[in-house]
mmCIF file of C-alpha atoms in Angstrom:
data_model
loop_
_atom_site.group_PDB
_atom_site.id
_atom_site.type_symbol
_atom_site.label_atom_id
_atom_site.label_comp_id
_atom_site.label_asym_id
_atom_site.label_seq_id
_atom_site.Cartn_x
_atom_site.Cartn_y
_atom_site.Cartn_z
ATOM 1 C CA MET A 881 20.683 94.111 26.154
ATOM 2 C CA ASP A 882 19.037 90.985 24.785
ATOM 3 C CA ALA A 883 21.739 88.275 24.612
ATOM 4 C CA THR A 884 19.421 85.699 23.067
ATOM 5 C CA PRO A 885 21.095 84.356 19.904
ATOM 6 C CA ARG A 886 19.055 84.965 16.788
ATOM 7 C CA PRO A 887 18.626 82.251 14.183
ATOM 8 C CA PRO A 888 20.788 82.939 11.114
ATOM 9 C CA SER A 889 19.317 83.335 7.671
ATOM 10 C CA LEU A 890 19.502 79.946 5.975
ATOM 11 C CA ALA A 891 18.026 80.835 2.587
ATOM 12 C CA GLY A 892 21.409 81.427 1.007
ATOM 13 C CA LEU A 893 23.107 78.332 2.407
ATOM 14 C CA ARG A 894 23.513 75.988 -0.503
ATOM 15 C CA ARG A 895 26.198 74.068 -2.320
ATOM 16 C CA THR A 896 26.652 73.352 -5.984
ATOM 17 C CA TYR A 897 26.874 69.643 -6.663
ATOM 18 C CA GLU A 898 28.855 68.484 -9.658
ATOM 19 C CA GLY A 899 29.739 64.953 -10.585
ATOM 20 C CA GLU A 900 29.683 62.281 -13.212
ATOM 21 C CA PRO A 901 26.163 61.127 -14.070
ATOM 22 C CA LEU A 902 25.085 57.975 -12.273
ATOM 23 C CA LEU A 903 23.570 55.691 -14.887
ATOM 24 C CA GLU A 904 21.798 52.395 -14.501
ATOM 25 C CA ALA A 905 24.498 50.668 -16.521
ATOM 26 C CA ASP A 906 27.120 51.850 -13.998
ATOM 27 C CA LEU A 907 25.619 49.970 -11.077
ATOM 28 C CA ALA A 908 26.201 46.399 -9.934
ATOM 29 C CA ALA A 909 23.352 43.937 -10.286
ATOM 30 C CA ASP A 910 23.267 43.432 -6.519
ATOM 31 C CA PRO A 911 22.903 46.430 -4.148
ATOM 32 C CA ILE A 912 25.214 44.941 -1.515
ATOM 33 C CA ASN A 913 27.999 44.779 -4.092
ATOM 34 C CA GLN A 914 27.237 48.355 -5.117
ATOM 35 C CA PHE A 915 27.344 49.440 -1.468
ATOM 36 C CA THR A 916 30.765 47.827 -1.107
ATOM 37 C CA LEU A 917 32.088 49.778 -4.086
ATOM 38 C CA TRP A 918 30.771 53.088 -2.769
ATOM 39 C CA PHE A 919 31.902 52.365 0.795
ATOM 40 C CA GLN A 920 35.427 51.687 -0.425
ATOM 41 C CA GLU A 921 35.400 54.918 -2.422
ATOM 42 C CA ALA A 922 34.112 56.887 0.580
ATOM 43 C CA ALA A 923 36.881 55.489 2.772
ATOM 44 C CA ALA A 924 39.537 56.140 0.099
ATOM 45 C CA ALA A 925 38.312 59.737 -0.247
ATOM 46 C CA GLY A 926 38.832 60.338 3.475
ATOM 47 C CA VAL A 927 35.178 60.603 4.495
ATOM 48 C CA PRO A 928 35.272 60.684 8.328
ATOM 49 C CA GLU A 929 33.798 57.513 9.803
ATOM 50 C CA PRO A 930 32.182 56.232 6.604
ATOM 51 C CA ASN A 931 30.445 53.576 8.699
ATOM 52 C CA ALA A 932 28.525 56.248 10.664
ATOM 53 C CA MET A 933 24.853 56.011 9.735
ATOM 54 C CA VAL A 934 21.589 57.597 10.762
ATOM 55 C CA LEU A 935 19.265 54.939 12.177
ATOM 56 C CA ALA A 936 15.569 55.819 12.106
ATOM 57 C CA THR A 937 13.025 53.783 14.043
ATOM 58 C CA ALA A 938 9.401 54.216 15.043
ATOM 59 C CA SER A 939 7.368 53.023 18.013
ATOM 60 C CA ALA A 940 4.273 50.874 17.658
ATOM 61 C CA GLY A 941 2.277 54.111 17.793
ATOM 62 C CA GLY A 942 4.256 55.618 14.915
ATOM 63 C CA ARG A 943 6.424 58.043 16.913
ATOM 64 C CA PRO A 944 9.686 58.393 14.929
ATOM 65 C CA SER A 945 13.178 58.694 16.345
ATOM 66 C CA ALA A 946 16.586 59.010 14.683
ATOM 67 C CA ARG A 947 20.174 58.901 15.872
ATOM 68 C CA ILE A 948 23.667 58.158 14.557
ATOM 69 C CA VAL A 949 25.111 54.700 15.179
ATOM 70 C CA LEU A 950 28.041 52.807 13.687
ATOM 71 C CA LEU A 951 27.733 50.040 11.133
ATOM 72 C CA LYS A 952 29.715 47.089 12.501
ATOM 73 C CA GLY A 953 29.321 44.596 9.685
ATOM 74 C CA TYR A 954 27.280 43.698 6.638
ATOM 75 C CA ASP A 955 26.839 40.957 4.077
ATOM 76 C CA GLU A 956 24.097 39.609 1.843
ATOM 77 C CA ARG A 957 21.907 39.110 4.940
ATOM 78 C CA GLY A 958 21.924 42.799 5.895
ATOM 79 C CA PHE A 959 23.524 45.581 7.957
ATOM 80 C CA VAL A 960 24.560 45.049 11.590
ATOM 81 C CA PHE A 961 24.794 47.401 14.567
ATOM 82 C CA TYR A 962 24.890 46.861 18.338
ATOM 83 C CA THR A 963 23.059 48.557 21.161
ATOM 84 C CA ASN A 964 21.352 48.230 24.520
ATOM 85 C CA TYR A 965 18.067 46.377 23.987
ATOM 86 C CA GLU A 966 16.444 48.578 26.642
ATOM 87 C CA SER A 967 17.373 51.838 24.869
ATOM 88 C CA ARG A 968 14.768 53.804 22.959
ATOM 89 C CA LYS A 969 15.825 52.276 19.650
ATOM 90 C CA GLY A 970 15.815 48.822 21.222
ATOM 91 C CA ARG A 971 12.282 49.350 22.533
ATOM 92 C CA ASP A 972 11.137 50.739 19.182
ATOM 93 C CA LEU A 973 12.497 47.723 17.338
ATOM 94 C CA ALA A 974 10.858 45.337 19.802
ATOM 95 C CA GLU A 975 7.511 46.965 18.977
ATOM 96 C CA ASN A 976 8.059 47.696 15.289
ATOM 97 C CA ALA A 977 10.764 45.603 13.620
ATOM 98 C CA ARG A 978 11.423 47.985 10.743
ATOM 99 C CA ALA A 979 14.143 50.585 10.308
ATOM 100 C CA SER A 980 15.746 52.977 7.858
ATOM 101 C CA LEU A 981 19.470 53.671 7.553
ATOM 102 C CA LEU A 982 21.160 56.650 5.921
ATOM 103 C CA PHE A 983 24.857 56.979 5.089
ATOM 104 C CA PRO A 984 25.478 60.753 4.577
ATOM 105 C CA TRP A 985 28.714 60.903 2.595
ATOM 106 C CA HIS A 986 28.491 64.658 1.942
ATOM 107 C CA ALA A 987 32.169 65.078 1.105
ATOM 108 C CA ILE A 988 31.770 63.010 -2.055
ATOM 109 C CA ARG A 989 28.201 64.193 -2.798
ATOM 110 C CA ARG A 990 26.657 60.798 -2.143
ATOM 111 C CA GLN A 991 24.088 59.207 0.118
ATOM 112 C CA VAL A 992 22.894 55.638 0.554
ATOM 113 C CA ARG A 993 19.520 54.802 2.074
ATOM 114 C CA VAL A 994 18.530 51.360 3.322
ATOM 115 C CA ASP A 995 14.979 50.430 4.352
ATOM 116 C CA GLY A 996 14.288 46.999 5.774
ATOM 117 C CA THR A 997 13.086 44.612 8.407
ATOM 118 C CA VAL A 998 15.046 44.066 11.596
ATOM 119 C CA SER A 999 15.962 40.991 13.636
ATOM 120 C CA ARG A 1000 18.203 40.349 16.616
ATOM 121 C CA LEU A 1001 21.520 38.603 16.174
ATOM 122 C CA SER A 1002 22.113 35.382 18.038
ATOM 123 C CA HIS A 1003 23.743 35.574 21.456
ATOM 124 C CA GLU A 1004 26.828 33.893 20.005
ATOM 125 C CA GLU A 1005 27.199 36.552 17.275
ATOM 126 C CA SER A 1006 26.731 39.375 19.773
ATOM 127 C CA ALA A 1007 29.187 37.817 22.220
ATOM 128 C CA GLU A 1008 31.853 37.475 19.552
ATOM 129 C CA TYR A 1009 31.676 41.191 18.797
ATOM 130 C CA PHE A 1010 31.342 42.227 22.459
ATOM 131 C CA ASN A 1011 34.500 40.344 23.391
ATOM 132 C CA SER A 1012 36.420 42.062 20.578
ATOM 133 C CA ARG A 1013 35.694 45.534 21.976
ATOM 134 C CA PRO A 1014 38.133 47.511 24.133
ATOM 135 C CA TYR A 1015 37.782 46.815 27.859
ATOM 136 C CA GLY A 1016 36.456 50.301 28.606
ATOM 137 C CA SER A 1017 33.685 49.977 26.041
ATOM 138 C CA ARG A 1018 32.609 46.658 27.542
ATOM 139 C CA ILE A 1019 32.385 48.167 31.022
ATOM 140 C CA GLY A 1020 30.580 51.160 29.530
ATOM 141 C CA ALA A 1021 27.939 48.854 28.067
ATOM 142 C CA TRP A 1022 27.220 47.610 31.586
ATOM 143 C CA ALA A 1023 27.404 51.040 33.213
ATOM 144 C CA SER A 1024 24.989 52.842 30.914
ATOM 145 C CA ARG A 1025 21.315 51.962 31.095
ATOM 146 C CA GLN A 1026 20.982 53.648 27.750
ATOM 147 C CA SER A 1027 18.156 56.206 27.355
ATOM 148 C CA ALA A 1028 17.269 56.016 31.071
ATOM 149 C CA VAL A 1029 17.294 59.222 33.123
ATOM 150 C CA VAL A 1030 20.353 59.661 35.396
ATOM 151 C CA ARG A 1031 20.639 62.233 38.166
ATOM 152 C CA SER A 1032 24.159 63.391 37.357
ATOM 153 C CA ARG A 1033 27.436 62.652 35.606
ATOM 154 C CA ASP A 1034 28.842 61.663 39.000
ATOM 155 C CA GLU A 1035 26.238 58.919 39.310
ATOM 156 C CA LEU A 1036 27.201 57.559 35.898
ATOM 157 C CA ASP A 1037 30.937 57.665 36.664
ATOM 158 C CA ALA A 1038 30.411 55.983 40.038
ATOM 159 C CA ARG A 1039 28.525 53.152 38.384
ATOM 160 C CA TYR A 1040 31.346 52.713 35.873
ATOM 161 C CA GLU A 1041 33.990 52.569 38.610
ATOM 162 C CA LYS A 1042 31.942 50.075 40.623
ATOM 163 C CA LEU A 1043 31.585 47.751 37.653
ATOM 164 C CA ALA A 1044 35.242 48.120 36.677
ATOM 165 C CA ALA A 1045 36.171 47.026 40.224
ATOM 166 C CA ARG A 1046 33.778 44.071 39.936
ATOM 167 C CA TRP A 1047 35.269 42.953 36.620
ATOM 168 C CA PRO A 1048 38.895 44.133 36.386
ATOM 169 C CA GLU A 1049 39.126 42.083 33.193
ATOM 170 C CA ASP A 1050 36.857 40.156 30.834
ATOM 171 C CA PRO A 1051 33.381 41.443 31.789
ATOM 172 C CA PRO A 1052 30.606 39.115 30.572
ATOM 173 C CA VAL A 1053 28.146 40.023 27.846
ATOM 174 C CA PRO A 1054 25.167 41.906 29.336
ATOM 175 C CA ASP A 1055 21.857 40.143 28.819
ATOM 176 C CA PHE A 1056 20.354 43.512 27.812
ATOM 177 C CA TRP A 1057 22.878 44.197 25.046
ATOM 178 C CA GLY A 1058 23.411 42.800 21.567
ATOM 179 C CA GLY A 1059 23.175 43.193 17.835
ATOM 180 C CA PHE A 1060 20.481 43.910 15.282
ATOM 181 C CA ARG A 1061 20.509 43.162 11.578
ATOM 182 C CA VAL A 1062 18.604 45.299 9.056
ATOM 183 C CA GLN A 1063 17.657 43.131 6.086
ATOM 184 C CA PRO A 1064 17.108 45.517 3.161
ATOM 185 C CA VAL A 1065 13.953 45.540 1.108
ATOM 186 C CA GLU A 1066 14.968 48.792 -0.628
ATOM 187 C CA MET A 1067 18.339 50.476 -1.149
ATOM 188 C CA GLU A 1068 18.730 53.877 -2.777
ATOM 189 C CA PHE A 1069 21.963 55.329 -4.150
ATOM 190 C CA TRP A 1070 21.939 59.132 -4.440
ATOM 191 C CA GLN A 1071 24.527 61.226 -6.226
ATOM 192 C CA GLY A 1072 24.378 65.011 -6.297
ATOM 193 C CA GLN A 1073 24.173 66.828 -9.628
ATOM 194 C CA LEU A 1074 23.790 70.420 -10.837
ATOM 195 C CA ASP A 1075 20.520 72.335 -10.495
ATOM 196 C CA ARG A 1076 19.031 69.767 -8.116
ATOM 197 C CA MET A 1077 18.858 67.253 -10.961
ATOM 198 C CA HIS A 1078 20.325 64.609 -8.691
ATOM 199 C CA ASP A 1079 20.624 60.949 -9.599
ATOM 200 C CA ARG A 1080 18.532 58.597 -7.461
ATOM 201 C CA LEU A 1081 18.685 54.908 -8.285
ATOM 202 C CA ARG A 1082 16.738 52.491 -6.120
ATOM 203 C CA TYR A 1083 16.993 48.738 -5.791
ATOM 204 C CA ARG A 1084 13.698 47.164 -4.718
ATOM 205 C CA ARG A 1085 13.465 43.562 -3.574
ATOM 206 C CA THR A 1086 10.834 41.484 -5.413
ATOM 207 C CA PRO A 1087 10.184 37.719 -5.353
ATOM 208 C CA PRO A 1088 12.313 37.105 -8.477
ATOM 209 C CA GLY A 1089 15.144 39.353 -7.234
ATOM 210 C CA TRP A 1090 16.233 42.988 -7.179
ATOM 211 C CA VAL A 1091 14.594 45.537 -9.495
ATOM 212 C CA LEU A 1092 16.507 48.739 -10.298
ATOM 213 C CA GLU A 1093 14.479 51.934 -10.721
ATOM 214 C CA ARG A 1094 15.294 55.610 -11.261
ATOM 215 C CA LEU A 1095 13.498 58.105 -9.004
ATOM 216 C CA ALA A 1096 12.857 61.769 -9.719
ATOM 217 C CA PRO A 1097 15.134 64.014 -7.607
#
């Protein structure tokens, strides 16, 4: 008997989106302020990990890559996350300092997209966050050469234990680890509506300031 699982039929998988219309007059003049309002509403609605975001990068040759990371701060300068600089995303951003973020708040029928340029945080900013992390996470940052091939889980665990013995408390900040900031040039706020007539409102940065535009769904 063939035990190979067969792909399910996906044609009928769909949800009906219903919500209040999202109108231009409803949005804040500044997209960061609008993001704050929606983030607070996502958290209040019980969206799991509302700071979880899809980070998309591309190599110098245009090869795309996406993964979920956690937003660890934001302000008018942009959106901050931390990673190993030698990971695939770190290498991509060293070659091509542009990225796209997506906050998939499905439970409240909303998404936020952020496209922008990327820069490294200062060592001081990265160190401040690193030192606020739980001890185990700090050792883990040293133990994992992120995106590198490892022979086994045992090898990874042994490296962790070795580093934990080396630094039983207060491990230093790795020189290969730190923060990135995505400075938005576009931010899109998406709200689901009936019959695929979704609302898509995009802020686009121009020399005078932000321009708000409606996009076809």
